[in-house]
Coordinates of C-alpha atoms in Angstrom, one line a residue:
Chain T
M1 CA 103.4 80.1 209.4
T2 CA 105.4 79.9 206.2
E3 CA 104.5 83.5 205.6
A4 CA 106.0 84.5 209.0
A5 CA 109.1 82.5 208.1
A6 CA 109.4 84.2 204.7
R7 CA 109.0 87.6 206.4
W8 CA 111.7 86.8 208.9
L9 CA 114.1 85.7 206.2
A10 CA 113.3 88.7 204.0
A11 CA 113.9 91.1 206.9
Y12 CA 117.1 89.3 208.0
G13 CA 120.0 91.8 208.3
L14 CA 117.8 94.9 208.0
A15 CA 117.4 95.3 211.7
P16 CA 118.7 93.6 214.8
A17 CA 117.9 89.9 214.4
R18 CA 114.7 88.7 216.1
P19 CA 114.1 85.2 217.4
V20 CA 113.3 82.7 214.7
P21 CA 109.5 82.5 214.5
C22 CA 109.0 78.9 213.6
R23 CA 110.5 75.4 213.2
I24 CA 113.6 75.2 211.0
E25 CA 111.7 73.0 208.5
L26 CA 109.3 75.9 207.8
L27 CA 112.2 78.3 207.4
V28 CA 113.8 76.0 204.9
E29 CA 110.6 75.7 203.0
A30 CA 110.0 79.4 203.0
A31 CA 113.6 80.0 201.8
R32 CA 113.1 77.5 198.9
V33 CA 109.8 78.9 197.8
H34 CA 110.7 82.6 198.1
R35 CA 114.3 82.2 196.7
L36 CA 115.9 83.3 200.0
T37 CA 118.2 80.3 200.4
G38 CA 121.3 82.5 200.3
V39 CA 119.9 84.6 203.1
L40 CA 119.1 81.5 205.2
A41 CA 122.6 80.1 204.6
R42 CA 124.1 83.4 205.9
A43 CA 121.8 83.5 208.9
V44 CA 122.9 80.0 209.8
A45 CA 126.6 80.9 209.3
E46 CA 126.1 83.9 211.5
G47 CA 124.6 81.9 214.3
A48 CA 121.1 83.5 214.0
V49 CA 119.5 80.1 213.3
P50 CA 120.5 77.1 215.4
V51 CA 120.8 74.0 213.3
T52 CA 122.1 70.4 213.4
V53 CA 125.0 69.3 211.2
E54 CA 122.6 67.7 208.8
Q55 CA 120.4 70.8 208.6
R56 CA 123.4 72.9 208.0
R57 CA 124.4 70.6 205.1
L58 CA 120.9 70.6 203.6
I59 CA 120.7 74.5 203.8
G60 CA 124.2 74.7 202.2
D61 CA 123.0 72.4 199.3
L62 CA 119.9 74.5 198.8
A63 CA 121.8 77.7 198.7
A64 CA 124.3 76.1 196.3
A65 CA 121.4 75.1 194.0
G66 CA 120.2 78.7 194.0
A67 CA 123.7 80.0 193.4
R68 CA 124.1 77.6 190.4
R69 CA 121.0 79.0 188.8
S70 CA 122.1 82.6 189.4
V71 CA 125.6 82.1 188.0
G72 CA 124.3 80.2 185.0
I73 CA 121.9 83.1 184.2
E74 CA 124.7 85.7 184.8
A75 CA 127.0 83.8 182.4
A76 CA 124.3 83.9 179.8
L77 CA 123.7 87.5 180.5
A78 CA 127.4 88.5 180.1
A79 CA 127.7 86.6 176.9
T80 CA 124.6 88.2 175.5
M81 CA 125.5 91.7 176.5
E82 CA 128.8 91.2 174.8
R83 CA 127.2 90.1 171.6
L84 CA 124.6 92.9 171.7
S85 CA 127.3 95.6 172.3
T86 CA 129.2 94.5 169.1
R87 CA 126.0 95.5 167.3
G88 CA 125.7 98.8 169.1
L89 CA 122.8 97.6 171.2
T90 CA 123.1 98.5 174.9
P91 CA 120.1 97.5 176.9
V92 CA 120.0 98.2 180.6
V93 CA 120.0 95.4 183.1
L94 CA 117.0 95.5 185.5
K95 CA 116.2 93.7 188.7
G96 CA 117.9 90.4 189.7
A97 CA 121.4 90.5 188.3
A98 CA 121.8 94.3 188.7
V99 CA 120.3 94.5 192.2
A100 CA 122.2 91.5 193.4
H101 CA 125.6 93.1 192.6
L102 CA 124.9 96.8 193.2
D103 CA 122.5 96.8 196.2
H104 CA 122.7 93.7 198.3
R105 CA 125.4 93.2 200.8
D106 CA 126.3 89.9 199.1
P107 CA 125.0 88.8 195.6
A108 CA 124.3 85.4 197.1
D109 CA 121.5 87.1 199.1
R110 CA 119.6 87.7 195.9
E111 CA 118.6 84.8 193.8
F112 CA 116.8 85.1 190.4
L113 CA 115.3 83.0 187.7
D114 CA 115.6 85.1 184.6
V115 CA 117.2 88.2 183.1
D116 CA 115.3 91.4 182.8
L117 CA 116.5 93.9 180.2
L118 CA 115.2 97.4 179.5
V119 CA 115.3 97.9 175.8
R120 CA 114.8 101.1 173.7
A121 CA 111.6 100.8 171.8
E122 CA 113.3 101.2 168.4
E123 CA 115.9 98.5 169.3
V124 CA 113.4 95.8 170.2
P125 CA 113.5 94.1 166.7
A126 CA 117.3 94.2 166.6
V127 CA 117.6 92.8 170.1
L128 CA 115.1 90.1 169.3
A129 CA 117.0 89.2 166.1
A130 CA 120.3 89.0 167.9
L131 CA 118.8 86.8 170.6
G132 CA 117.1 84.7 167.9
E133 CA 120.5 84.0 166.3
H134 CA 121.6 82.4 169.6
G135 CA 118.7 80.1 170.0
Y136 CA 116.3 82.3 171.9
T137 CA 112.6 82.2 170.8
R138 CA 109.6 84.3 171.8
N139 CA 107.1 82.5 174.0
L140 CA 104.3 84.4 172.4
P141 CA 104.0 86.5 169.2
E142 CA 103.4 90.2 169.4
R143 CA 99.8 91.1 170.3
R144 CA 99.5 93.4 167.3
P145 CA 102.1 94.9 164.9
G146 CA 104.0 97.6 166.8
F147 CA 102.4 96.9 170.2
D148 CA 105.7 95.8 171.9
A149 CA 107.6 99.0 171.0
R150 CA 104.8 101.3 171.9
F151 CA 103.3 99.7 175.0
G152 CA 105.0 96.5 175.8
K153 CA 106.3 95.5 179.2
D154 CA 107.4 91.9 179.1
I155 CA 108.6 90.4 175.8
T156 CA 109.7 86.9 176.9
V157 CA 112.3 84.9 175.0
Q158 CA 113.5 81.5 176.1
R159 CA 116.3 79.1 175.3
G160 CA 115.6 75.6 176.4
S161 CA 113.6 75.2 179.5
D162 CA 115.7 77.1 182.0
L163 CA 117.0 80.3 180.4
E164 CA 114.6 83.2 180.0
F165 CA 115.1 86.8 179.1
D166 CA 112.3 89.4 179.7
L167 CA 112.7 92.5 177.5
H168 CA 110.9 95.5 178.9
V169 CA 110.1 98.7 177.1
R170 CA 108.1 99.9 180.0
P171 CA 108.9 99.5 183.7
A172 CA 105.5 98.1 184.7
F173 CA 102.0 97.1 183.5
G174 CA 99.1 99.4 183.6
A175 CA 98.8 103.2 184.2
F176 CA 102.0 103.7 186.1
G177 CA 104.0 101.8 183.6
Q178 CA 102.6 103.8 180.6
R179 CA 103.2 107.1 182.4
V180 CA 107.0 106.8 182.5
P181 CA 108.6 108.3 179.4
P182 CA 110.8 105.4 178.2
E183 CA 113.7 107.7 177.2
L184 CA 113.8 109.0 180.8
L185 CA 114.9 105.5 181.9
F186 CA 118.0 105.6 179.8
E187 CA 119.0 109.1 181.0
F188 CA 120.3 108.0 184.4
V189 CA 122.3 104.8 184.3
E190 CA 125.1 103.3 186.3
P191 CA 127.9 101.3 184.7
F192 CA 129.0 98.1 186.3
S193 CA 130.8 94.9 185.3
L194 CA 129.5 91.4 185.5
A195 CA 131.7 88.4 184.8
G196 CA 134.2 90.8 183.3
V197 CA 131.7 92.3 180.9
P198 CA 130.8 96.0 181.1
M199 CA 127.1 96.8 181.2
S200 CA 124.8 99.3 182.8
A201 CA 121.9 99.3 185.3
L202 CA 119.5 102.1 186.3
D203 CA 121.3 104.4 188.7
A204 CA 120.6 104.1 192.5
P205 CA 117.5 106.3 192.6
G206 CA 116.1 104.6 189.4
R207 CA 116.8 101.1 190.8
L208 CA 115.0 102.0 194.0
V209 CA 112.0 103.5 192.2
H210 CA 111.9 100.4 189.9
A211 CA 112.2 98.1 192.9
C212 CA 109.1 99.8 194.4
Y213 CA 107.2 99.4 191.1
N214 CA 108.2 95.7 191.0
A215 CA 107.1 95.2 194.6
V216 CA 103.7 96.8 194.3
L217 CA 102.7 96.6 190.7
A218 CA 104.0 93.3 189.4
D219 CA 102.3 90.6 191.4
P220 CA 98.9 90.0 193.0
R221 CA 100.7 90.0 196.3
P222 CA 104.1 91.8 196.9
K223 CA 106.8 89.1 197.1
P224 CA 109.0 89.0 200.2
Q225 CA 112.1 89.1 198.0
S226 CA 110.8 92.2 196.2
L227 CA 110.0 94.0 199.4
R228 CA 113.4 93.0 200.7
D229 CA 115.0 94.7 197.6
V230 CA 113.1 97.9 198.6
A231 CA 114.1 97.7 202.2
V232 CA 117.8 96.9 201.4
M233 CA 118.0 99.9 199.1
V234 CA 116.3 102.3 201.6
T235 CA 118.3 101.2 204.6
S236 CA 121.6 101.5 202.7
G237 CA 120.9 105.3 202.8
R238 CA 122.3 105.7 199.3
V239 CA 119.3 107.6 198.0
P240 CA 118.3 110.7 200.0
V241 CA 114.6 111.2 200.4
E242 CA 114.5 114.4 198.2
E243 CA 116.3 112.6 195.4
L244 CA 114.0 109.6 195.7
R245 CA 110.9 111.8 195.6
A246 CA 112.2 113.9 192.6
R247 CA 112.9 110.7 190.6
A248 CA 109.6 109.2 191.6
R249 CA 107.8 112.3 190.4
R250 CA 109.5 112.1 187.1
W251 CA 108.2 108.6 186.7
G252 CA 104.8 109.8 187.8
G253 CA 104.9 107.3 190.6
E254 CA 105.3 108.9 194.0
A255 CA 102.2 107.0 195.1
V256 CA 103.8 103.7 194.0
V257 CA 107.1 104.4 195.8
A258 CA 105.4 105.5 199.0
A259 CA 103.1 102.5 198.9
A260 CA 106.0 100.1 198.4
V261 CA 108.2 101.5 201.2
A262 CA 105.3 101.7 203.6
R263 CA 104.4 98.1 202.8
A264 CA 108.0 96.9 203.3
W265 CA 108.2 98.7 206.6
R266 CA 104.9 97.2 207.7
E267 CA 105.6 93.7 206.6
F268 CA 109.0 93.6 208.2
D269 CA 108.0 95.7 211.2
L270 CA 111.0 98.0 210.7
P271 CA 111.5 101.2 212.8
V272 CA 110.4 104.4 211.1
D273 CA 113.6 106.2 212.1
T274 CA 114.9 107.7 208.8
A275 CA 113.5 110.2 206.3
V276 CA 112.4 107.8 203.6
P277 CA 110.1 105.6 205.6
A278 CA 108.9 108.6 207.6
W279 CA 107.9 110.3 204.3
A280 CA 106.4 107.1 202.8
T281 CA 104.3 106.2 205.8
S282 CA 102.8 109.7 206.0
F283 CA 102.4 110.3 202.2
R284 CA 98.8 110.9 201.0
P285 CA 98.5 110.3 197.2
R286 CA 96.3 112.4 194.9
R287 CA 92.8 110.9 194.5
S288 CA 93.5 110.0 190.8
D289 CA 96.7 108.2 191.8
R290 CA 94.9 106.4 194.6
L291 CA 92.3 105.2 192.1
L292 CA 94.9 104.0 189.6
L293 CA 96.8 102.2 192.3
R294 CA 93.6 100.4 193.2
T295 CA 93.4 98.9 189.7
Y296 CA 96.5 96.8 190.5
P297 CA 95.9 93.3 191.9
S298 CA 98.1 93.9 194.9
Q299 CA 95.9 96.9 195.9
G300 CA 92.6 95.1 195.5
G301 CA 92.2 95.5 191.7
T302 CA 92.3 92.9 188.9
F303 CA 94.8 92.3 186.1
A304 CA 92.1 93.3 183.6
A305 CA 91.4 96.6 185.4
C306 CA 95.1 97.3 185.7
L307 CA 95.5 96.9 181.9
L308 CA 92.5 99.0 181.2
G309 CA 93.7 101.6 183.7
G310 CA 96.8 101.8 181.5
T311 CA 94.8 103.9 179.0
A312 CA 95.0 106.7 181.6
G313 CA 98.8 106.8 181.2
V314 CA 98.8 106.6 177.4
P315 CA 98.8 110.1 175.9
G316 CA 96.5 110.9 173.0
L317 CA 93.2 109.3 171.8
R318 CA 94.7 107.4 168.9
A319 CA 97.3 105.9 171.1
K320 CA 94.7 105.0 173.7
A321 CA 92.7 103.2 171.0
A322 CA 95.7 101.3 169.8
Y323 CA 96.5 100.3 173.4
V324 CA 93.0 99.0 174.0
A325 CA 93.0 97.2 170.7
G326 CA 96.1 95.3 171.7
F327 CA 94.2 93.7 174.5
A328 CA 90.7 93.6 173.1
R329 CA 91.7 92.4 169.6
P330 CA 95.1 90.8 169.6
S331 CA 96.3 89.2 166.3
R332 CA 95.1 85.8 165.3
E333 CA 98.7 84.4 165.6
Y334 CA 98.8 85.7 169.2
R335 CA 95.4 84.1 170.1
E336 CA 96.3 80.8 168.4
E337 CA 99.6 80.5 170.1
R338 CA 98.0 81.2 173.5
R339 CA 95.4 78.5 172.8
R340 CA 98.2 76.1 171.7
L341 CA 100.1 76.8 174.9
A342 CA 96.8 76.3 176.9
R343 CA 97.2 79.7 178.3
V344 CA 94.2 81.3 180.0
N345 CA 91.6 82.9 177.7
E346 CA 92.1 86.6 178.4
Y347 CA 88.5 87.6 177.7
R348 CA 87.1 84.9 180.0
E349 CA 89.7 85.6 182.7
G350 CA 89.1 89.3 182.5
A351 CA 85.3 88.8 182.8
R352 CA 85.8 86.4 185.7
Q353 CA 88.1 88.9 187.6
V354 CA 85.7 91.8 187.1
F355 CA 82.7 89.6 188.2
A356 CA 84.7 88.4 191.3
A357 CA 85.7 92.0 192.2
V358 CA 82.1 93.2 191.9
T359 CA 80.8 90.3 193.9
R360 CA 83.5 91.0 196.6
R361 CA 82.5 94.6 196.8
Q362 CA 78.7 93.8 197.1
H363 CA 79.4 91.3 199.8
G364 CA 82.1 93.2 201.5
Chain V
M26 CA 153.4 86.5 202.5
T27 CA 156.4 84.5 201.4
D28 CA 158.8 84.9 198.5
A29 CA 158.8 82.3 195.8
P30 CA 161.6 79.8 196.4
A31 CA 164.7 80.2 194.2
G32 CA 164.1 78.6 190.8
E33 CA 160.3 78.5 191.0
P34 CA 158.4 80.3 188.2
A35 CA 157.3 83.7 189.5
G36 CA 153.8 83.4 188.0
R37 CA 151.0 85.0 189.8
F38 CA 147.6 83.3 189.9
R39 CA 144.2 85.0 189.7
R40 CA 140.6 83.9 189.2
T41 CA 139.6 84.7 185.6
P42 CA 137.5 87.8 185.5
R43 CA 135.2 86.2 182.9
R44 CA 133.3 84.2 185.6
A45 CA 130.0 84.5 187.4
E46 CA 130.5 83.5 191.0
R47 CA 128.7 83.2 194.4
L48 CA 130.7 82.8 197.6
L49 CA 128.5 81.0 200.1
P50 CA 129.5 80.4 203.7
D51 CA 130.8 76.9 203.0
R52 CA 131.5 76.9 199.3
A53 CA 132.0 78.8 196.0
V54 CA 129.9 78.3 192.9
V55 CA 131.6 79.5 189.7
Q56 CA 130.6 79.4 186.0
L57 CA 132.6 80.8 183.1
V58 CA 131.0 83.1 180.6
D59 CA 131.7 80.9 177.6
R60 CA 131.4 77.4 179.1
P61 CA 128.4 75.6 180.6
A62 CA 130.3 73.7 183.3
V63 CA 129.8 74.9 186.9
L64 CA 132.6 74.5 189.4
E65 CA 131.5 74.0 193.0
L66 CA 134.3 74.2 195.5
E67 CA 134.1 73.0 199.0
G68 CA 136.6 72.2 201.8
T69 CA 140.2 72.7 200.9
A70 CA 139.4 73.6 197.3
F71 CA 137.2 76.4 198.6
C72 CA 140.0 77.6 200.8
L73 CA 142.4 77.6 197.8
W74 CA 139.8 79.6 195.8
L75 CA 139.7 82.2 198.6
A76 CA 143.5 82.2 198.9
L77 CA 143.6 83.6 195.3
D78 CA 142.8 87.1 196.6
G79 CA 145.4 89.5 195.6
E80 CA 147.0 87.5 192.7
P81 CA 149.4 85.5 194.9
T82 CA 152.3 83.3 193.7
L83 CA 152.2 79.5 194.3
A84 CA 154.5 79.9 197.3
E85 CA 152.2 82.5 198.8
I86 CA 149.2 80.3 198.3
V87 CA 151.0 77.3 199.8
A88 CA 152.1 79.3 202.8
D89 CA 148.5 80.6 203.4
L90 CA 147.0 77.2 203.2
A91 CA 149.7 75.5 205.3
A92 CA 149.1 78.1 208.0
A93 CA 145.3 77.7 207.8
F94 CA 145.6 73.9 208.1
G95 CA 148.5 73.8 210.6
S96 CA 150.7 71.9 208.1
E97 CA 154.2 72.3 206.7
P98 CA 154.3 74.0 203.3
S99 CA 156.1 71.0 201.9
E100 CA 153.2 68.8 202.9
V101 CA 150.6 70.7 200.9
E102 CA 152.6 72.1 198.0
A103 CA 152.1 69.2 195.6
D104 CA 148.4 69.0 196.2
V105 CA 148.0 72.8 195.8
A106 CA 150.0 72.8 192.6
G107 CA 147.9 69.9 191.2
V108 CA 144.6 71.6 192.0
L109 CA 145.8 74.9 190.6
D110 CA 147.0 73.2 187.5
S111 CA 143.6 71.7 186.8
M112 CA 141.9 75.0 187.5
V113 CA 144.2 76.8 185.1
G114 CA 143.6 74.0 182.5
A115 CA 139.8 74.4 182.9
G116 CA 140.0 78.2 182.5
F117 CA 138.9 79.2 186.0
V118 CA 142.3 80.5 187.0
E119 CA 144.9 82.4 185.0
C120 CA 148.6 82.3 185.6
R121 CA 150.7 85.3 184.5

């Protein structure tokens, strides 16, 4: 029932409002868990959700807590971008902060917990050094020397317990992430200002393609908030279908974009009445793309399969070998730090996932 | 819009651009780039924050809020000036 509540919230404002599918307590819980408290507060203010005075107050407090987190992160982002730009470093803001300000009707609709920055491979050491000078430390060492710049998606640095920056060289894990030429991502950017500080995001087609990648490739199950990003951008009509398809093709990810849009439309039960969802719901990917998509956890694959599938997107045998070595034989420092942090043993977890997938297939 | 009374400083007020902000239905949540403190404004303080649209003068803010609350400007002016003063002091609002 919480899932129905999350879907209702994530779809709020995208189509004529439907009756609330559950008790208000479940709606509040779904909003809290899925970081949709700003959406719920707006739905209450617009009269779509009947509440008592106490419930209105509780929802207002929840939305304010989400807003406090978001503005705290944005303030840190603005200060960081200012410092980086004085060194000639200009990463591109991805996901939360960019999407909240450039795509959602109101930034309060889009909560987030961290900052995602797209960094040029050759600038990774300089950006890490600059962040290090301001108290940010990596949560894990590099897998192998040079791995981050060549293949890395998330390089996480933290300051204290509540401020986290994820640096991305690639837009996704696995084959579809490795396929995208990183320099392409910096070709099409859109300037914007946050807290009075100039910075840039991917342009509208790039943000939509990336939102699709994030929705379908990042998590074992697409998050309602990620699917909402996709639906918000599509329904805004800012990106015509031909432009979207052209950009998706350049990323090598038409299959991903179609899958994400179709999934959002299905989950939110939206009408297929415009060109983008009409294309997405009728799109048939190539066989090779279908297979690669299936390596991702959200499409029935496993994290291990998805990482191994990444070799398909890495050009050249030597590079493929270096990519596999990063996962099969990470450095001792990396392994020891994972052990110290009591992180899952990757080999054991990979074997468990493959075993579970095989068993599922035999019994299914 | 009202003109500033004779003798009043003609300063115009604006929210500092160096802020991260969320406007919720019943309150504003604001944080400055360089300071960790978060300002959460509800009730009349929220209305005052919203009344800063368009870089108004003190007299204009007072007139807007007096109209919104059905009061005489003279009844709210001292309170508004006090709150604005503290917002300017804390860096959330600029007067120029």
